[in-house]
mmCIF file of C-alpha atoms in Angstrom:
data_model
loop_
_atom_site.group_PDB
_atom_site.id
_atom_site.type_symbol
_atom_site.label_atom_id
_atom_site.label_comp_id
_atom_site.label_asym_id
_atom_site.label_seq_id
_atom_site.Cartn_x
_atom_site.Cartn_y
_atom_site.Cartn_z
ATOM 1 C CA UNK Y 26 0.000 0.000 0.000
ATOM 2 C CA UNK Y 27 2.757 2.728 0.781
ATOM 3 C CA UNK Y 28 3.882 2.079 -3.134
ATOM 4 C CA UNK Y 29 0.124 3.051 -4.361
ATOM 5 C CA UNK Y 30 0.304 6.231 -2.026
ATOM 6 C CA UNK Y 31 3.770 7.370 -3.313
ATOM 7 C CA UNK Y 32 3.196 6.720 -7.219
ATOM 8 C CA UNK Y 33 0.071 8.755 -7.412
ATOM 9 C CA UNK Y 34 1.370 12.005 -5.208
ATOM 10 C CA UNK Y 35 4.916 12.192 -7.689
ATOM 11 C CA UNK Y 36 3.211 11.249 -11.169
ATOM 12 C CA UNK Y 37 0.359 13.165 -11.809
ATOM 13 C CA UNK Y 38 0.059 15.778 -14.745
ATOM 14 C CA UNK Y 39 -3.124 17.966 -14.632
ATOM 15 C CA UNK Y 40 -4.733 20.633 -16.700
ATOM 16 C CA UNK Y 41 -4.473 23.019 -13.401
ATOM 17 C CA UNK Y 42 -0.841 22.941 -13.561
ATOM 18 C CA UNK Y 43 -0.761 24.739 -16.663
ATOM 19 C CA UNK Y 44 -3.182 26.996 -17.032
ATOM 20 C CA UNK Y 45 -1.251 29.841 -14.879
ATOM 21 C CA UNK Y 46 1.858 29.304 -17.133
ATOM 22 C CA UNK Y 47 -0.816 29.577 -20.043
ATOM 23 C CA UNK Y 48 -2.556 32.568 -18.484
ATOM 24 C CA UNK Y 49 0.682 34.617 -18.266
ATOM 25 C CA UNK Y 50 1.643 33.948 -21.467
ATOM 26 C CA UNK Y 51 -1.842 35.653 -23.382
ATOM 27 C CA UNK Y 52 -1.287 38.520 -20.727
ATOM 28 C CA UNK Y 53 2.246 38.860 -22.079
ATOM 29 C CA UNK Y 54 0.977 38.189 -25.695
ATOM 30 C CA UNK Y 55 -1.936 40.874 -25.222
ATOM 31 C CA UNK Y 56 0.564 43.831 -23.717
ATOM 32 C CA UNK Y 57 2.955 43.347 -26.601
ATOM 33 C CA UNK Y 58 -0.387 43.593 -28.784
ATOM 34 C CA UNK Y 59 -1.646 46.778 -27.660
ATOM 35 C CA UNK Y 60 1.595 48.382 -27.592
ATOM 36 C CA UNK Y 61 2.140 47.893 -31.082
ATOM 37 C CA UNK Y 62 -1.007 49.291 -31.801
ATOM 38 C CA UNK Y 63 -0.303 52.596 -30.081
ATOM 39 C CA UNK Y 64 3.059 52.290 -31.825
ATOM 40 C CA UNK Y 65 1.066 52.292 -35.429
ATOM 41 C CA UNK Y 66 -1.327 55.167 -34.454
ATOM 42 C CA UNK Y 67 1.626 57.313 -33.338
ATOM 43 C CA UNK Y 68 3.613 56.843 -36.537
ATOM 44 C CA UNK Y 69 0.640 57.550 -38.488
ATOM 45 C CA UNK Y 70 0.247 60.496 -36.720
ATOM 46 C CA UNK Y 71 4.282 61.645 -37.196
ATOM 47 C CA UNK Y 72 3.359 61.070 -40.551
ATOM 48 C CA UNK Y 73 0.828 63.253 -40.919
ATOM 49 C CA UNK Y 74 2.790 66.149 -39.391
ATOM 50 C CA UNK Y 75 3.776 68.110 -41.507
ATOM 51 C CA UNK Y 76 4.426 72.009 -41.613
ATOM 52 C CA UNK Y 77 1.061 73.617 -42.012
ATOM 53 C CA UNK Y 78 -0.713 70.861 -40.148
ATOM 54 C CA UNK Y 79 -3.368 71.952 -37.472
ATOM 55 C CA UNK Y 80 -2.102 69.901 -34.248
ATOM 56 C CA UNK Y 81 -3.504 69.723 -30.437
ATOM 57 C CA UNK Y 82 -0.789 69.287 -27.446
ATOM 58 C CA UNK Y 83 -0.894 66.918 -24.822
ATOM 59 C CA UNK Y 84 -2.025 70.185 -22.657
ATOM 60 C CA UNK Y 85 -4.365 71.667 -25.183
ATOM 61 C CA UNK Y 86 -2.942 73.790 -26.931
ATOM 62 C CA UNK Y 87 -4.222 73.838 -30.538
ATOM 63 C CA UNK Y 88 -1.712 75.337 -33.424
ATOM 64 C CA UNK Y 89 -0.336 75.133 -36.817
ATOM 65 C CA UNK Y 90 3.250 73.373 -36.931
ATOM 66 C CA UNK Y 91 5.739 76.285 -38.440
ATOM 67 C CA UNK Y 92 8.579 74.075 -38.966
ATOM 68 C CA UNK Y 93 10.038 70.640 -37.094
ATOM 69 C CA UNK Y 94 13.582 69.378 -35.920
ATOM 70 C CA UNK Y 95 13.385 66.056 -35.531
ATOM 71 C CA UNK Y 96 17.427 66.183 -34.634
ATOM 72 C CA UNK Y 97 16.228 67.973 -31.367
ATOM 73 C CA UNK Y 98 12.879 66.350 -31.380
ATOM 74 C CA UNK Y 99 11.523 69.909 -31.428
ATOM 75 C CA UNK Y 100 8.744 71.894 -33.436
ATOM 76 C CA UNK Y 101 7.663 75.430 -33.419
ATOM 77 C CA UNK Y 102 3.906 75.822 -33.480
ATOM 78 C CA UNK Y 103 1.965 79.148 -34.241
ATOM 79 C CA UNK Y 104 -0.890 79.468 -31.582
ATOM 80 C CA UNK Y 105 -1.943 82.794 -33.035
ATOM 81 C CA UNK Y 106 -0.693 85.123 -35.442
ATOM 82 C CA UNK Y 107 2.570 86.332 -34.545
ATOM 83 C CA UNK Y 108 2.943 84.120 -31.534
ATOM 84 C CA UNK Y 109 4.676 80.600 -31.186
ATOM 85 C CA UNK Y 110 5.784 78.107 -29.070
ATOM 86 C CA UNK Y 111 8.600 75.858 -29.604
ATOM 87 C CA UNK Y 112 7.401 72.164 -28.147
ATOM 88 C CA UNK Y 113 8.881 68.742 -27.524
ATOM 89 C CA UNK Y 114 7.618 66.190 -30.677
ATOM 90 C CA UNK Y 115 5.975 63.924 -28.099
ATOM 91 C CA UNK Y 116 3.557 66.558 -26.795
ATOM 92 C CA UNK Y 117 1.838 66.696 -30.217
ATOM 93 C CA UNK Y 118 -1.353 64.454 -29.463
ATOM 94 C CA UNK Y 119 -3.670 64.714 -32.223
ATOM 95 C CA UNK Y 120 -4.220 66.098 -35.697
ATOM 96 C CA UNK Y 121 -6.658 68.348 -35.790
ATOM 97 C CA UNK Y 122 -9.357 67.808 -39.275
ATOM 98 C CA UNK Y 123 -11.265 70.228 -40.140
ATOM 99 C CA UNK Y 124 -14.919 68.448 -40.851
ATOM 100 C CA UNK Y 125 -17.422 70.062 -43.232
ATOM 101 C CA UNK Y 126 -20.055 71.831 -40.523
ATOM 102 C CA UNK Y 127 -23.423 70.724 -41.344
ATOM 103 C CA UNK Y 128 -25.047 73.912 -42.469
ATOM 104 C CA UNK Y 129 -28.756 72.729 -42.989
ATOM 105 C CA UNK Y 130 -28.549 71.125 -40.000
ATOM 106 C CA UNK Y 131 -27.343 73.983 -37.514
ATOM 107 C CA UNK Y 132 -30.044 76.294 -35.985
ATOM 108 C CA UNK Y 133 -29.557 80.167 -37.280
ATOM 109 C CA UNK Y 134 -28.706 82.212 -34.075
ATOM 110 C CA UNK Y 135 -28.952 86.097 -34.881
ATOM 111 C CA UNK Y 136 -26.034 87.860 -34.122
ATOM 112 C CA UNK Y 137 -28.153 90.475 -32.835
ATOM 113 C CA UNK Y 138 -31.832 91.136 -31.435
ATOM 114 C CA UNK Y 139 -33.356 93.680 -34.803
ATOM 115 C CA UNK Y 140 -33.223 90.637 -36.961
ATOM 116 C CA UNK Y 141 -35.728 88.619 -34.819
ATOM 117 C CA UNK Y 142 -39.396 88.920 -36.421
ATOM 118 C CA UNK Y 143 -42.456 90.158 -34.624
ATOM 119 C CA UNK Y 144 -43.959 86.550 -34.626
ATOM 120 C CA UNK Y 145 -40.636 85.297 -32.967
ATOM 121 C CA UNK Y 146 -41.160 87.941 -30.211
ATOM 122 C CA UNK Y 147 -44.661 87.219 -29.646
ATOM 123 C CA UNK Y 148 -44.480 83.871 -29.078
ATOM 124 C CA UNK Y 149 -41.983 84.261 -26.002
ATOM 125 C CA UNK Y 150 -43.716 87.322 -24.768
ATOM 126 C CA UNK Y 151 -45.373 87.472 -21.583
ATOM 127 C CA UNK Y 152 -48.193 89.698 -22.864
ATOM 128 C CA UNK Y 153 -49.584 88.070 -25.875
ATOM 129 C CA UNK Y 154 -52.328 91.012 -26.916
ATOM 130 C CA UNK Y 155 -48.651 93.389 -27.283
ATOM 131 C CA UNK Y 156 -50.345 95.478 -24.264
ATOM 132 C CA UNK Y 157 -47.479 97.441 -22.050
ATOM 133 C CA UNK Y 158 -47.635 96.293 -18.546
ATOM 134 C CA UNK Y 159 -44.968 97.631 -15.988
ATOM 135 C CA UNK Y 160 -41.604 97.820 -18.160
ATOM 136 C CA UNK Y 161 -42.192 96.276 -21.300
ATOM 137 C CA UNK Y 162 -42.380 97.994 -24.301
ATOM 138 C CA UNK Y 163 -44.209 97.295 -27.745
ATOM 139 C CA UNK Y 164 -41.223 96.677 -30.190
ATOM 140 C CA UNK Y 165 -42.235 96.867 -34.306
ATOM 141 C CA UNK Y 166 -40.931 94.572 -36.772
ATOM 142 C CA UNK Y 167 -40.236 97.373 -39.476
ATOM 143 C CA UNK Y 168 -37.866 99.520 -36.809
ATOM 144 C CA UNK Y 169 -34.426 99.997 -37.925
ATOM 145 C CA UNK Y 170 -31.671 99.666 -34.627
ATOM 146 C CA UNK Y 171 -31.939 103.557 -34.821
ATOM 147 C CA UNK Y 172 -35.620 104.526 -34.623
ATOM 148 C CA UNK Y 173 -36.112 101.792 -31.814
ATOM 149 C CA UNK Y 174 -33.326 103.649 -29.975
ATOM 150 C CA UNK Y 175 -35.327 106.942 -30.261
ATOM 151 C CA UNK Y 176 -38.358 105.140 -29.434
ATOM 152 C CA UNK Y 177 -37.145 103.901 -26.338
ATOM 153 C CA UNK Y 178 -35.828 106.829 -24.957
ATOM 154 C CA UNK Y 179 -39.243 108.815 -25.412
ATOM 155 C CA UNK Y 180 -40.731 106.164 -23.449
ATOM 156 C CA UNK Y 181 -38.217 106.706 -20.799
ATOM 157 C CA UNK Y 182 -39.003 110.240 -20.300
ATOM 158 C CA UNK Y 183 -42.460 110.126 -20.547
ATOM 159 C CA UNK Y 184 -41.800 107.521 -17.262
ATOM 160 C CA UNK Y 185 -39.527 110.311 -15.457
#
């Protein structure tokens, strides 16, 4: 009996003694994986950066690239007219496309107030009859900036 005892404790092979080996070895296999696919993106990226390019900086700086050293791993970015910045190669994030804006889409906002109609106004006025309660005032559809200036002011010293 001690010989059955000692021949199945020293020669057993099971799946359970594998699977960490196997485990570590698709974590290993998945790292190396991902890295290379950052590794792509980036040199797609470098590619793509050229002088002229629109770029965006690790701290969010947007700018067009001027000119690039890639001796001193260096390129000078305009932020605005006139002014640039000279930044480290790996602090360029992102390439910045310009997409076509959606025109028909996009809601017209006015830049200012005289280009709103008289039906626009009415229907977010309190007073829907156009009577003049407290400070409110009855605006006209057909007033230039000018005459609605004037207008107002008469009805401020009528008030005083």
């Amino acid at each position: 009996m001690a010989q059955n005892t000692a021949e199945q404790t020293t020669g057993g092979f099971t799946f359970s003694s594998l699977l960490l080996p196997i485990l570590l070895a698709l974590f290993i296999f998945m790292m190396f994986r991902k890295q290379k696919k950052t590794q792509k993106t980036v040199q797609e990226q470098r590619t793509q950066m050229v002088p002229g390019t629109e770029v965006m900086t690790q701290f969010g700086l947007f700018g067009t690239i001027l000119s690039i050293n890639s001796e001193e791993n260096k390129a000078v970015l305009e932020l605005s007219p006139g002014n640039t910045a000279t930044v480290h190669l790996q602090a360029l994030t992102k390439v910045v496309t310009q997409e076509p804006a959606a025109a028909e889409d996009a809601p017209v906002v006015p830049d200012d107030a005289s280009s709103i109609t008289a039906a626009d106004r009415n229907d977010d006025a309190p007073a829907a009859s156009g009577t003049v309660t407290g400070n409110e005032s009855v605006s006209r559809a057909d007033e230039t900036p000018e005459e609605t200036l004037e207008r107002l002011n008469l009805e401020k010293n009528k008030e005083n």
